[in-house]
Coordinates of C-alpha atoms in Angstrom, one line a residue:
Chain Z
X1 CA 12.0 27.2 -16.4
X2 CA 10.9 30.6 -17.6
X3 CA 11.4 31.1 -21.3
X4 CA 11.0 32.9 -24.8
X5 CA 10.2 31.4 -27.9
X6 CA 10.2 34.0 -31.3
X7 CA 10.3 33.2 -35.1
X8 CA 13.5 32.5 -36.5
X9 CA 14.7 35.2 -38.8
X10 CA 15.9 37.0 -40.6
X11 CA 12.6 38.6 -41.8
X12 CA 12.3 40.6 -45.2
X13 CA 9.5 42.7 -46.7
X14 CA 8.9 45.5 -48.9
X15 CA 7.3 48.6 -47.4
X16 CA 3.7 49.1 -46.8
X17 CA 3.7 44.8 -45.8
X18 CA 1.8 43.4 -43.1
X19 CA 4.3 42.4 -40.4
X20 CA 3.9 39.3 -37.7
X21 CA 6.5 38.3 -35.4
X22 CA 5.9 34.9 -33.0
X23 CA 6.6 34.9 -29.9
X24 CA 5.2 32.1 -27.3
X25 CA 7.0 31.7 -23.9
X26 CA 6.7 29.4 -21.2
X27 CA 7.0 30.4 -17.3
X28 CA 5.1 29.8 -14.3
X29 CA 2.3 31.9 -13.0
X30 CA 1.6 35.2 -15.0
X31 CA 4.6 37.0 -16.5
X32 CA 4.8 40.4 -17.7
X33 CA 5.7 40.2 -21.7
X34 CA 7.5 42.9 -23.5
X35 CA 8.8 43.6 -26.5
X36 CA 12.2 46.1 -27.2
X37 CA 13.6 46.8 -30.6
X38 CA 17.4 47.1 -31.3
X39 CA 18.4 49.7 -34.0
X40 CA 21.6 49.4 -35.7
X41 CA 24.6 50.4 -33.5
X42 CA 22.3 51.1 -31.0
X43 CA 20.8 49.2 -27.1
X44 CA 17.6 48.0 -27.2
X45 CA 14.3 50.4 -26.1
X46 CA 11.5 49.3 -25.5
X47 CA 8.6 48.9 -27.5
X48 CA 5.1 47.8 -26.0
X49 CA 4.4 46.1 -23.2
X50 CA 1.4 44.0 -21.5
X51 CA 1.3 42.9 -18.0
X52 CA -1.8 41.1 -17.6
X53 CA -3.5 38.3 -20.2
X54 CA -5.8 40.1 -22.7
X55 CA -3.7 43.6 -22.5
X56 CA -3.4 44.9 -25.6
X57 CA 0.7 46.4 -26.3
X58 CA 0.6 49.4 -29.1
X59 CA 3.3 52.2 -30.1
X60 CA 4.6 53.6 -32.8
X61 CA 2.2 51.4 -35.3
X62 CA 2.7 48.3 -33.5
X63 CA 0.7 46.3 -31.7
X64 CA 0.6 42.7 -29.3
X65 CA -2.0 41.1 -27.6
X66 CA -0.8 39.3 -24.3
X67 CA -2.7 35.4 -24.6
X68 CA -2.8 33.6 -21.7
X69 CA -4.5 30.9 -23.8
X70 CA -2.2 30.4 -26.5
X71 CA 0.9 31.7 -24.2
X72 CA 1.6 33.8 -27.0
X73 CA 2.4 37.8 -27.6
X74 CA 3.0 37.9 -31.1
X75 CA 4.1 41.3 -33.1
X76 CA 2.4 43.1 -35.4
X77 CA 2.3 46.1 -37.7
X78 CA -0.1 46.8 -40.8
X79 CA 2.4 48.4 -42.9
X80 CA 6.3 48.7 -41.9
X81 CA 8.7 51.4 -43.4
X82 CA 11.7 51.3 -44.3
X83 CA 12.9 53.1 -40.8
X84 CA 11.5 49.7 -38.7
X85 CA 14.0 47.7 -39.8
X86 CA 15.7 46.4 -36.4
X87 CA 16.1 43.5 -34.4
X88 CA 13.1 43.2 -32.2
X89 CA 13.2 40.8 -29.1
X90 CA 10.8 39.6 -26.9
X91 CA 11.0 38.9 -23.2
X92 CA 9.5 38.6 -20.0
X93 CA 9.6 39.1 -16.3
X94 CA 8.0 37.1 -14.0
X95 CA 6.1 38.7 -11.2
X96 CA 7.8 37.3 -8.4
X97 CA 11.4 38.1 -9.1
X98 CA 11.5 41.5 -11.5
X99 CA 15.1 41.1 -11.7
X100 CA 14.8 37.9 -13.8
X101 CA 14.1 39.4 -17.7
X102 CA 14.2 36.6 -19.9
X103 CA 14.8 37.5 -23.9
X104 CA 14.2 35.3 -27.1
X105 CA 16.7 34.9 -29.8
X106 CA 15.6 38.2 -31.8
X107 CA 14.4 38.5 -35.3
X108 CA 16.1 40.5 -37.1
X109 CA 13.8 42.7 -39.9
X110 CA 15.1 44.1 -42.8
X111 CA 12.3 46.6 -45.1
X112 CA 13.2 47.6 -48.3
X113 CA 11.9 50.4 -50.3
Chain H
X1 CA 20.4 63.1 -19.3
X2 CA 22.9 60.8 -21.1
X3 CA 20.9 57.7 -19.3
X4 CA 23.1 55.1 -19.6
X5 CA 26.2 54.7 -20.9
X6 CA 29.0 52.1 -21.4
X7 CA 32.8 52.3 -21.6
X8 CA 34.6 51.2 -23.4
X9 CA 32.7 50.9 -26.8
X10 CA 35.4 48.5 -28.3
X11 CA 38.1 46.4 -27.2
X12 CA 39.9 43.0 -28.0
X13 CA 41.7 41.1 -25.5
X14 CA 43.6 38.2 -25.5
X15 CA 43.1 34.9 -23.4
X16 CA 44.0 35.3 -19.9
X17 CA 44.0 39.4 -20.0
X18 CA 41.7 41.1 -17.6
X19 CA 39.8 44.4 -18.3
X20 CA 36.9 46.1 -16.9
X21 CA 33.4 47.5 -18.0
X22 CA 31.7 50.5 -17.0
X23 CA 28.2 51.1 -17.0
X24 CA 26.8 54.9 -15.7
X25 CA 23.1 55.9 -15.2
X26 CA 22.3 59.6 -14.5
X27 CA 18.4 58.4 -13.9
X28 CA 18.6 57.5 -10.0
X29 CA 18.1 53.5 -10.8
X30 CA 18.1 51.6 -7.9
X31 CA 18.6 48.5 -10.0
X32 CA 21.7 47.9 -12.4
X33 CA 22.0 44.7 -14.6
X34 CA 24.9 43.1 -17.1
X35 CA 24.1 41.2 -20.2
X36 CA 25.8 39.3 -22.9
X37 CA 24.3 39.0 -26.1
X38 CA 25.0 36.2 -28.7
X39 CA 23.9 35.7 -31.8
X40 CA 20.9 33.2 -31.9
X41 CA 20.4 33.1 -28.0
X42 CA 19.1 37.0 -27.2
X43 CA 20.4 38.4 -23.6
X44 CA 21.3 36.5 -20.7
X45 CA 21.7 38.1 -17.6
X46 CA 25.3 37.7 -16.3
X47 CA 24.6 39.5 -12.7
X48 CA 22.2 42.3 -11.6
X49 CA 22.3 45.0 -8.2
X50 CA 19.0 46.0 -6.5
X51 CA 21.2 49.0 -5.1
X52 CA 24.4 50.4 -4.0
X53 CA 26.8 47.7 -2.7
X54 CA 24.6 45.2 -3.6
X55 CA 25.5 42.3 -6.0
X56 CA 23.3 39.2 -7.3
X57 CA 24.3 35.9 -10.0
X58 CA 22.4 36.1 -12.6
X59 CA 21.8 33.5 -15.2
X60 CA 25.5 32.9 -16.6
X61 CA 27.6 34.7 -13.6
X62 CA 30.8 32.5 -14.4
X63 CA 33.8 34.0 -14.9
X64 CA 32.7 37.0 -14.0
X65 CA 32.6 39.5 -10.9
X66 CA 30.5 43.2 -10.8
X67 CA 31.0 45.6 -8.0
X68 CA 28.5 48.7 -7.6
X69 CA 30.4 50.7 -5.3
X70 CA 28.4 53.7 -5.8
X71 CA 24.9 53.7 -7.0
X72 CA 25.2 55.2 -10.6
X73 CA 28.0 53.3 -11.6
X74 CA 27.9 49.0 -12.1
X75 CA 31.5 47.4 -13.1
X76 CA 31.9 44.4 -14.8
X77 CA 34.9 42.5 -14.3
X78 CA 36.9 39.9 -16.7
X79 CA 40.1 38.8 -14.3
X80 CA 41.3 36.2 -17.4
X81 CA 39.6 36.5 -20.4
X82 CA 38.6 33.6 -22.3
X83 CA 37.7 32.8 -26.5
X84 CA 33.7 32.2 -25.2
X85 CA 33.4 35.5 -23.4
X86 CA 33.6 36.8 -26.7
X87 CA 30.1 38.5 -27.1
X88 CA 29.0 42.6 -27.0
X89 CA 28.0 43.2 -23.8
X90 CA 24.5 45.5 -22.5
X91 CA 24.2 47.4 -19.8
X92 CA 20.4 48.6 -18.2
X93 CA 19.3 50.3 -15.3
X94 CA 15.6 50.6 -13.8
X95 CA 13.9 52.4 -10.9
X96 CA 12.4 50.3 -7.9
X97 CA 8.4 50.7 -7.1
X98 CA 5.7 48.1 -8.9
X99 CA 4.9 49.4 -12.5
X100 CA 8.5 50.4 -13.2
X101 CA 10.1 46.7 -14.6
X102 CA 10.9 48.8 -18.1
X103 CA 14.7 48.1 -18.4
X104 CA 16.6 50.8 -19.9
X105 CA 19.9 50.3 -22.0
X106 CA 23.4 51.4 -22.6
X107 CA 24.4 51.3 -26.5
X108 CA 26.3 48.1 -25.9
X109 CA 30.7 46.9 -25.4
X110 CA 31.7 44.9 -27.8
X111 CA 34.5 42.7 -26.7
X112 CA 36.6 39.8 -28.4
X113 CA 38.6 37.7 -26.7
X114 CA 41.4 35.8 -29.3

């Protein structure tokens, strides 16, 4: 079946750190991957998103690059603030039913000052 | 442009009680969707709508039953609660047409069931 894979948290850095997520998923043809944040008290938004393999996901400082070879689309930001701390998920959507989004567990990130 | 929103925000119930959720999107979605999130298993979809008077099982339907009488409003449906429905529950809404499978969500019902 179709599913999500991402790092087990909860994650903690200090600002200015070098942030990676994991996420690997498994489904059959070629998915479109996405990745949505969750902020305290809040539903979750969505982030950056790549719908074919080599695309290249990037807001707000944040970046993934979709891997059809490692079935992978891990997160990443060069230096995180305090204000990134969230629980980001991952998920896909495979291209033959939309309606199917499929989420990982969430990491939750915690950035301290 | 509230997008979506969920009521109510809070509520406890206890086994056997029934209640129902609203969800409202002011965007023109064709498509509505109900989630249940856990901790340590992310969203499941619980059932979806690709438009008004439409309904569709998603991944863990079971004990419970949506309705989407009209097309901004999708109602979820507890008819006798139970301890494992326990969970906060997501609401999200999308337009139809390829290039538009960005999901967008309510703020989220938490509900226990004791």
């Amino acid at each position: 079946g179709n599913s999500v894979t991402q790092m087990e948290g909860p994650v903690t850095l200090s600002e200015e750190a070098f942030l990676t997520i994991n996420c690997t998923y498994t489904a059959t043809g070629y998915p479109s991957l996405f990745w949505y944040v969750q902020y305290p008290g809040e539903g979750l938004q969505l982030l950056l998103k790549a719908t074919k393999a080599d695309d290249k996901g990037s807001n707000k400082g944040f970046e993934a690059t979709y891997r059809k070879e490692t079935t992978s689309f891990h997160l990443e930001k060069g230096s995180v603030q305090v204000s990134d701390s969230a629980v980001y998920f991952c998920a896909l959507i495979r291209r033959n039913n939309n309606n199917d989004m499929r989420f990982g567990a969430g990491t939750r990130l915690t950035v301290k000052p | 442009n509230a997008g979506v929103t969920q009521t109510p925000k809070f509520r406890v119930l206890k086994t056997g009680q029934s209640m129902t959720l609203l969800c409202a999107q002011d965007m023109n979605h064709e498509y509505m969707y109900w989630y249940r999130q856990d901790p340590g298993m992310g969203l499941r979809l619980i059932h979806y709508s690709v438009g008004e008077g439409t309904t569709a099982k998603g991944e863990v339907p079971d004990g419970y039953n949506v309705s989407r009488l009209k097309k901004q409003n999708f109602l979820l449906g507890l008819e006798s609660a139970a301890p494992s429905q326990t969970s906060v529950y997501f609401c999200a809404s999308r337009p139809s047409g390829t290039g538009s499978d960005e999901q967008y969500f309510g703020p989220g019902t938490r509900l226990t069931v004791t």
